[in-house]
XYZ file of C-alpha atoms in Angstrom:
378
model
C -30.559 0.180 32.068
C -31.104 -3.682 31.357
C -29.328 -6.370 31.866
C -29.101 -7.265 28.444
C -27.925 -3.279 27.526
C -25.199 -3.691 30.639
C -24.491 -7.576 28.676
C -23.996 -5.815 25.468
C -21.385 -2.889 26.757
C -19.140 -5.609 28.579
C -16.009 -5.310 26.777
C -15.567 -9.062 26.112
C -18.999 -9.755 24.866
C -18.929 -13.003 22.365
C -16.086 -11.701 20.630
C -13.763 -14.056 18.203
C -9.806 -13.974 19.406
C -6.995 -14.675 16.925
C -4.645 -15.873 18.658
C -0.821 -15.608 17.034
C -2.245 -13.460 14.579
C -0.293 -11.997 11.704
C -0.904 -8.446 10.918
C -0.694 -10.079 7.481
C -4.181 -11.162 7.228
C -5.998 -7.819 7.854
C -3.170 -5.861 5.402
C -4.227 -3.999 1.797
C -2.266 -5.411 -0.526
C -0.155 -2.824 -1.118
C 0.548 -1.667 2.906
C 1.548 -5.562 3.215
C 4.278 -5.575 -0.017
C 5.510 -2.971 1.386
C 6.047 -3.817 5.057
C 7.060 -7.578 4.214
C 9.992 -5.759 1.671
C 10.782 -3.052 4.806
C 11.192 -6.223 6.898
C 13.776 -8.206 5.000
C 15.731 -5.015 4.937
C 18.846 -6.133 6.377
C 19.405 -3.990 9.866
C 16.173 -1.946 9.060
C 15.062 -2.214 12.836
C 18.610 -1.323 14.251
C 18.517 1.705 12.017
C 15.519 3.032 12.563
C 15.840 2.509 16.161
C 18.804 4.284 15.981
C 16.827 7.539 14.276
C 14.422 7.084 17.129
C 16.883 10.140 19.306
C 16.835 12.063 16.339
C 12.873 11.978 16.053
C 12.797 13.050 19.340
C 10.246 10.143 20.583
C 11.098 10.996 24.014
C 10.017 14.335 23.799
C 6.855 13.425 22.062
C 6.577 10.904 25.345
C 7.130 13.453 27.801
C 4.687 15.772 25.546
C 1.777 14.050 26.278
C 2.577 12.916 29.630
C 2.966 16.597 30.631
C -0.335 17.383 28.672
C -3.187 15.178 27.927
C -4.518 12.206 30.143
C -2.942 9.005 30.602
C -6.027 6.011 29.783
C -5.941 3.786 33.241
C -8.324 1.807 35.236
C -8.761 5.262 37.232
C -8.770 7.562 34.394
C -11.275 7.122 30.998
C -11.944 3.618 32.494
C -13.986 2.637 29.314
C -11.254 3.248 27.117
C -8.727 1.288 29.326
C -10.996 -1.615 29.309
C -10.970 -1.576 25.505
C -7.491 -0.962 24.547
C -7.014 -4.214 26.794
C -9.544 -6.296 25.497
C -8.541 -5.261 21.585
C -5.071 -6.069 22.578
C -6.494 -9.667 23.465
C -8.272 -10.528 20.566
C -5.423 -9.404 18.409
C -3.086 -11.136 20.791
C -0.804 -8.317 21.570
C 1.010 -9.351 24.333
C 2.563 -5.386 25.534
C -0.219 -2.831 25.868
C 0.582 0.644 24.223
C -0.199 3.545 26.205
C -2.965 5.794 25.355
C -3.896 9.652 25.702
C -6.906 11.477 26.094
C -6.079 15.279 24.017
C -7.451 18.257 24.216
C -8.435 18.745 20.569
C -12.331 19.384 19.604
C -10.720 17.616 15.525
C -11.589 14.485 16.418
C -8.799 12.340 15.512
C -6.782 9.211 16.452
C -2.794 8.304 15.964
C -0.362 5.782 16.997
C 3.225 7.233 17.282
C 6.689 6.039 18.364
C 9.742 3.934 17.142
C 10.727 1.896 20.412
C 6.793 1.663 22.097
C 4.609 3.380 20.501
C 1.500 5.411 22.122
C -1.816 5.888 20.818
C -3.489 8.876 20.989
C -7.266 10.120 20.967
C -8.777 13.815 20.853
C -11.532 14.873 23.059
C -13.328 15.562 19.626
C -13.235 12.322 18.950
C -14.127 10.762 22.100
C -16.898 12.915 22.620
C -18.399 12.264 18.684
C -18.322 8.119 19.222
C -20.701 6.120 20.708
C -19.189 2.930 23.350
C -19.198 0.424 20.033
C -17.513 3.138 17.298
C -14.868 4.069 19.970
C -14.385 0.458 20.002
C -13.278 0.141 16.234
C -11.159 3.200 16.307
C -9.173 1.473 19.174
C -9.136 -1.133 17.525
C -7.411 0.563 14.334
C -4.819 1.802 16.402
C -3.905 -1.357 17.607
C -3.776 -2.217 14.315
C -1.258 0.341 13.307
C 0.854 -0.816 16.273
C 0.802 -4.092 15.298
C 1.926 -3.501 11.912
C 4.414 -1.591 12.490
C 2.655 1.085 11.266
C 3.482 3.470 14.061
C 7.335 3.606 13.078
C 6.758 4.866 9.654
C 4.139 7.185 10.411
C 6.643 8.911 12.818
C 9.392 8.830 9.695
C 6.668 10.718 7.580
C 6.224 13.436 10.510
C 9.640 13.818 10.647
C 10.059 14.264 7.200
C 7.587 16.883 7.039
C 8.771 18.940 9.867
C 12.150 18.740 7.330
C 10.632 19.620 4.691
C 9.626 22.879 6.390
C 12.847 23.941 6.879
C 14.486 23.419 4.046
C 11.930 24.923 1.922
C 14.681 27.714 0.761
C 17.127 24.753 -0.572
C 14.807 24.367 -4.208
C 16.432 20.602 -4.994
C 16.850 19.339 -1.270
C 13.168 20.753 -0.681
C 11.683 18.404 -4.194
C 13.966 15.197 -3.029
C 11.819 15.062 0.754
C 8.203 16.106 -1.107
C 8.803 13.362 -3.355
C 9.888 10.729 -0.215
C 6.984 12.322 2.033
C 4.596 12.004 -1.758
C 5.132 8.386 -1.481
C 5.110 7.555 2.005
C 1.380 9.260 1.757
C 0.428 7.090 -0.575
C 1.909 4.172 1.092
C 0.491 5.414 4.393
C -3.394 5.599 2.948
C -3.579 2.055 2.429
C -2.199 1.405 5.766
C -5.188 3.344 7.271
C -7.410 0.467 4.826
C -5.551 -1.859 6.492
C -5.686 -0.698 10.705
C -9.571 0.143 9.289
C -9.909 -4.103 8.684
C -7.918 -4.549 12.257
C -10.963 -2.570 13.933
C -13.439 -4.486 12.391
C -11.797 -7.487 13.899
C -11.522 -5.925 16.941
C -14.827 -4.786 17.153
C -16.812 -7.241 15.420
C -19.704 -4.624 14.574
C -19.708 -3.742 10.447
C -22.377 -1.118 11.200
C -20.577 0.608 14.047
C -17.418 0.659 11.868
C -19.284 2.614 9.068
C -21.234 4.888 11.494
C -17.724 6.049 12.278
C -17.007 7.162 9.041
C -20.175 8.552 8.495
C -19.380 10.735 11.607
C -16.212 12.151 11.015
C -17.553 12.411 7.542
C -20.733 14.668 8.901
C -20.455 15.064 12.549
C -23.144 13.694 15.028
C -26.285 14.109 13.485
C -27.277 9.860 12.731
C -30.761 11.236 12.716
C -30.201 12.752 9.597
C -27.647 10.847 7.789
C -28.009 7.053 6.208
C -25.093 4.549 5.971
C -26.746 2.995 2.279
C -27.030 6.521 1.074
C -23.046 7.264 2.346
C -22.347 4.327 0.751
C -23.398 5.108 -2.470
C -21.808 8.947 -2.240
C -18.655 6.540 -2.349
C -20.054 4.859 -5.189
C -20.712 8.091 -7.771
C -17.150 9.168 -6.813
C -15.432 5.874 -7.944
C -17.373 6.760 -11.357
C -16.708 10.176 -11.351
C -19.528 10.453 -13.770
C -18.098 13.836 -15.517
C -14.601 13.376 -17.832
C -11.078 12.615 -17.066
C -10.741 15.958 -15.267
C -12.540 14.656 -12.694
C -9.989 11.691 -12.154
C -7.069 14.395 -12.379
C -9.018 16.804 -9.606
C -9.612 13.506 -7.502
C -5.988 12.962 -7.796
C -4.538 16.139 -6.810
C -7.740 16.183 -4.229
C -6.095 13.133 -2.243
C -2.262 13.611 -2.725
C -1.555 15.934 0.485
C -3.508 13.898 2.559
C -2.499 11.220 4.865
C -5.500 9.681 4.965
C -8.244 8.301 2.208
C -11.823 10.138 2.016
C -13.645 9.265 4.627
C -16.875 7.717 2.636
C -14.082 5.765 0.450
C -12.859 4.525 3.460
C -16.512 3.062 4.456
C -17.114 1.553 1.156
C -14.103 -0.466 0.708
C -14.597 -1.482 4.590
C -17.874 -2.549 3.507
C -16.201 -4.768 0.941
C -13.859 -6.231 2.717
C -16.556 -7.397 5.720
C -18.664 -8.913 2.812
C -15.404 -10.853 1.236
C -14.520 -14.555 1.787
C -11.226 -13.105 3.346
C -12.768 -11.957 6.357
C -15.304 -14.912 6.819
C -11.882 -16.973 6.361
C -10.613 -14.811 9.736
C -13.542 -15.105 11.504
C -13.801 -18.817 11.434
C -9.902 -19.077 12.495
C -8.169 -19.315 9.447
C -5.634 -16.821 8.830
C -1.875 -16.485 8.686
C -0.052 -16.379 12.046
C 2.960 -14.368 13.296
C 5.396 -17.788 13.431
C 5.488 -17.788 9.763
C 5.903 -13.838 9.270
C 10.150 -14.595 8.802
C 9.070 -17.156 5.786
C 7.062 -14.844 3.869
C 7.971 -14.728 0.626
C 8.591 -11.089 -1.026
C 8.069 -11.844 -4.896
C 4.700 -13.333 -3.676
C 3.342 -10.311 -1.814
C 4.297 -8.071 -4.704
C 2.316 -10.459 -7.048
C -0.295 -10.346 -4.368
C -0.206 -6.267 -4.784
C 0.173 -6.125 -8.329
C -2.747 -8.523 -9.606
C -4.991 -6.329 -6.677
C -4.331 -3.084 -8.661
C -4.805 -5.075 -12.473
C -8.251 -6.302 -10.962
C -8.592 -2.513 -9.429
C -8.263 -1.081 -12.845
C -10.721 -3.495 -14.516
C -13.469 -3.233 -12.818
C -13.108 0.279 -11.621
C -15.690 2.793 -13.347
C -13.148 5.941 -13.394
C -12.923 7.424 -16.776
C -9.139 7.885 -16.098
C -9.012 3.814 -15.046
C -10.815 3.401 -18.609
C -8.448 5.079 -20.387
C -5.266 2.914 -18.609
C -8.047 -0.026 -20.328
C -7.793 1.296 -23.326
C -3.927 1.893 -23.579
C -3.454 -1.845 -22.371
C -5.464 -3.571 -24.900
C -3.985 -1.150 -27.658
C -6.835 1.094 -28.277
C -6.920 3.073 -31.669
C -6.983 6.740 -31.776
C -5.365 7.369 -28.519
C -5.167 10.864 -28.586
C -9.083 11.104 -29.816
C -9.290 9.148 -26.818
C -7.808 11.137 -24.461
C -9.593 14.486 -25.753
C -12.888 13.430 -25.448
C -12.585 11.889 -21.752
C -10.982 14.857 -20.889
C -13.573 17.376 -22.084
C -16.634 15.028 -22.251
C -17.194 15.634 -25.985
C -18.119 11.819 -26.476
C -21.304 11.972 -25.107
C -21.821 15.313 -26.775
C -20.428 14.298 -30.425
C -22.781 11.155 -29.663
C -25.806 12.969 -28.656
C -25.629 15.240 -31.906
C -25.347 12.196 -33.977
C -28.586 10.826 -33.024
C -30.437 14.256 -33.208
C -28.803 14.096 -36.829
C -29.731 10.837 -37.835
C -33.475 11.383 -36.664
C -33.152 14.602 -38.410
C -32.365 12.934 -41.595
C -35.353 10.961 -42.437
C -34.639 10.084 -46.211
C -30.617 9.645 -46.378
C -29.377 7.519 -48.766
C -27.499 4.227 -47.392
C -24.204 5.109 -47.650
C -25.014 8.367 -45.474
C -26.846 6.013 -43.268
C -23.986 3.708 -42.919
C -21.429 6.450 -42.586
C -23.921 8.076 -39.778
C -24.316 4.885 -38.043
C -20.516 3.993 -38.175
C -20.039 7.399 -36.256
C -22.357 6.859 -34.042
C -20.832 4.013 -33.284
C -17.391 5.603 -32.596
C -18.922 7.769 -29.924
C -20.315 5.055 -27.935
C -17.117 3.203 -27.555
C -15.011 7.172 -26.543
């Protein structure tokens, strides 16, 4: 191995710090209106501190300790080496502890109320290469920086509830529909620890390779990061009708996290975007000013991020919210056709009639071509 190869697996290798960082500046949106309104919450941390016995954190603590491998300079030295050297550059002063799992799903989680603990499985150690592992830790120590970890124990809990009170019809809808939004909530929080690795590790190619892996295993040899990047692409259009956008709906609700190639392209975004060039050349919002942050801005912040979502997304069901904003006509024509697809069919068999009709007279013409026109804009 080279000197330059031994250079470039050094943990500390030219990497940017940030230090006094506020978990602010890597957030989605949505994941930081949501956090900055759970943090003006009068008592919030005393309270869920409190629940912390009832979640049975210790247990979980004394779980893994009995059961997987403590990281340490003696044990998985690589990974000790980066959980402390992510933990610099996002200046988190108290190191979490981490686990090695026996689990061949490979798979990552930060847990806890009090301290939380990252976890990795075996399956996913064993899938990532030195830089990839790198990001994921990274991510992680994103989610404990956030916060993220308290709230993702809150939505196991509720689960596990959920479970047993599956007999009690009413109780059983209340949790689903508590757990329904904390899912959504908790998706863009992966967006957002996805950004924190990318700070972390500093490598936008080993951030989408790891996607691309737990998307299709290791086999780089035969996959391509432009071509997983446009499989992200044709989904956002979902090229068929609107019950494509309802399937892609229901697809995504019971899951925790987003798709994995969805996941790549809007990291791919964001490590294109002036907001992380801003980070990178040391300007971003630090922890000292988390207490002033306003609320009403950060909601503002979330909801003109959704408008511009909805604008320039190419989802038939996002064109139809379009056309109900600016007050289209024949709504329910509307909605038929993008749900069944007949506007490209109606249109198709409009031309093949109008060619078919040579020698019309102009007011069939104009009628034809005033159809026509219909179907385009369906």
């Amino acid at each position: 191995m080279t000197d330059e190869t031994n250079a470039r697996r050094l943990p500390g290798r030219d990497r940017r710090r940030f230090p006094g960082i506020s978990s602010r500046a890597y957030e989605h949106p949505a994941d930081r209106s949501a956090l900055v309104a759970l943090r003006k919450l009068t008592g919030f941390d005393t309270v869920f501190k409190a629940l912390s016995g009832l979640l049975r954190e210790r247990s979980l603590r004394l779980l893994f300790l009995a059961d997987s491998v403590r990281v340490s300079e003696e044990q998985f030295a690589h990974l000790h080496d980066m959980l402390k050297d992510a933990c610099d550059i996002l200046d988190v002063e108290k190191v979490p502890p981490i686990y090695v799992t026996q689990d061949p799903n490979p798979n990552a989680m930060c847990v806890g109320m009090d301290e939380p603990i990252i976890v990795l499985t075996t399956g996913l150690v064993e899938l990532l290469d030195e830089e990839e592992t790198r990001f994921v830790v990274g991510h992680e120590v994103g989610h404990a920086l956030s916060g993220h970890a308290v709230y993702r124990t809150i939505l196991l809990f509720l689960t596990n509830v959920a479970v047993k009170v599956a007999w009690i019809p009413l109780g059983n809808l209340a949790i689903t529909a508590i757990i329904t939004a904390l899912r959504e909530w908790f998706r863009k929080s992966e967006l957002s620890a996805d950004r924190a690795g990318l700070l972390v590790g500093q490598d936008p190619d080993a951030a989408l390779r790891t996607m691309m892996k737990l998307a299709g295993g290791n086999h780089l040899h035969q996959m391509n990061i432009e071509s997983f990047i446009k499989q992200a692409e044709e989904y956002e259009k979902a090229n068929g009708d609107l019950r494509d956008s309802v399937l892609k709906i229901m697809n995504v609700l019971p899951r925790s996290h987003p798709f994995a190639a969805v996941r790549a392209s809007e990291l791919r975004k964001w490590s294109t975007s002036r907001d992380y060039q801003r980070i990178m050349d040391g300007h971003y919002p630090r922890r000292s000013e988390d207490k002033d942050t306003s609320l009403s801005d950060s909601i503002k912040e979330s909801a003109s991020h959704y408008t511009e979502s909805v604008k320039s997304s190419k989802d038939p069901l996002m064109g139809l919210i379009r056309d109900v904003a600016g007050g289209a006509n024949d709504l329910g024509g509307k909605l038929r056709d993008k749900f069944t697809g007949a506007g490209a069919s109606q249109n198709s068999q409009n031309s093949q009639n109008s060619q078919s009709k040579g020698g019309e007279s102009p007011s069939e013409g104009s009628d034809g071509s005033s159809e026509s026109g219909d179907g385009d804009s369906r």
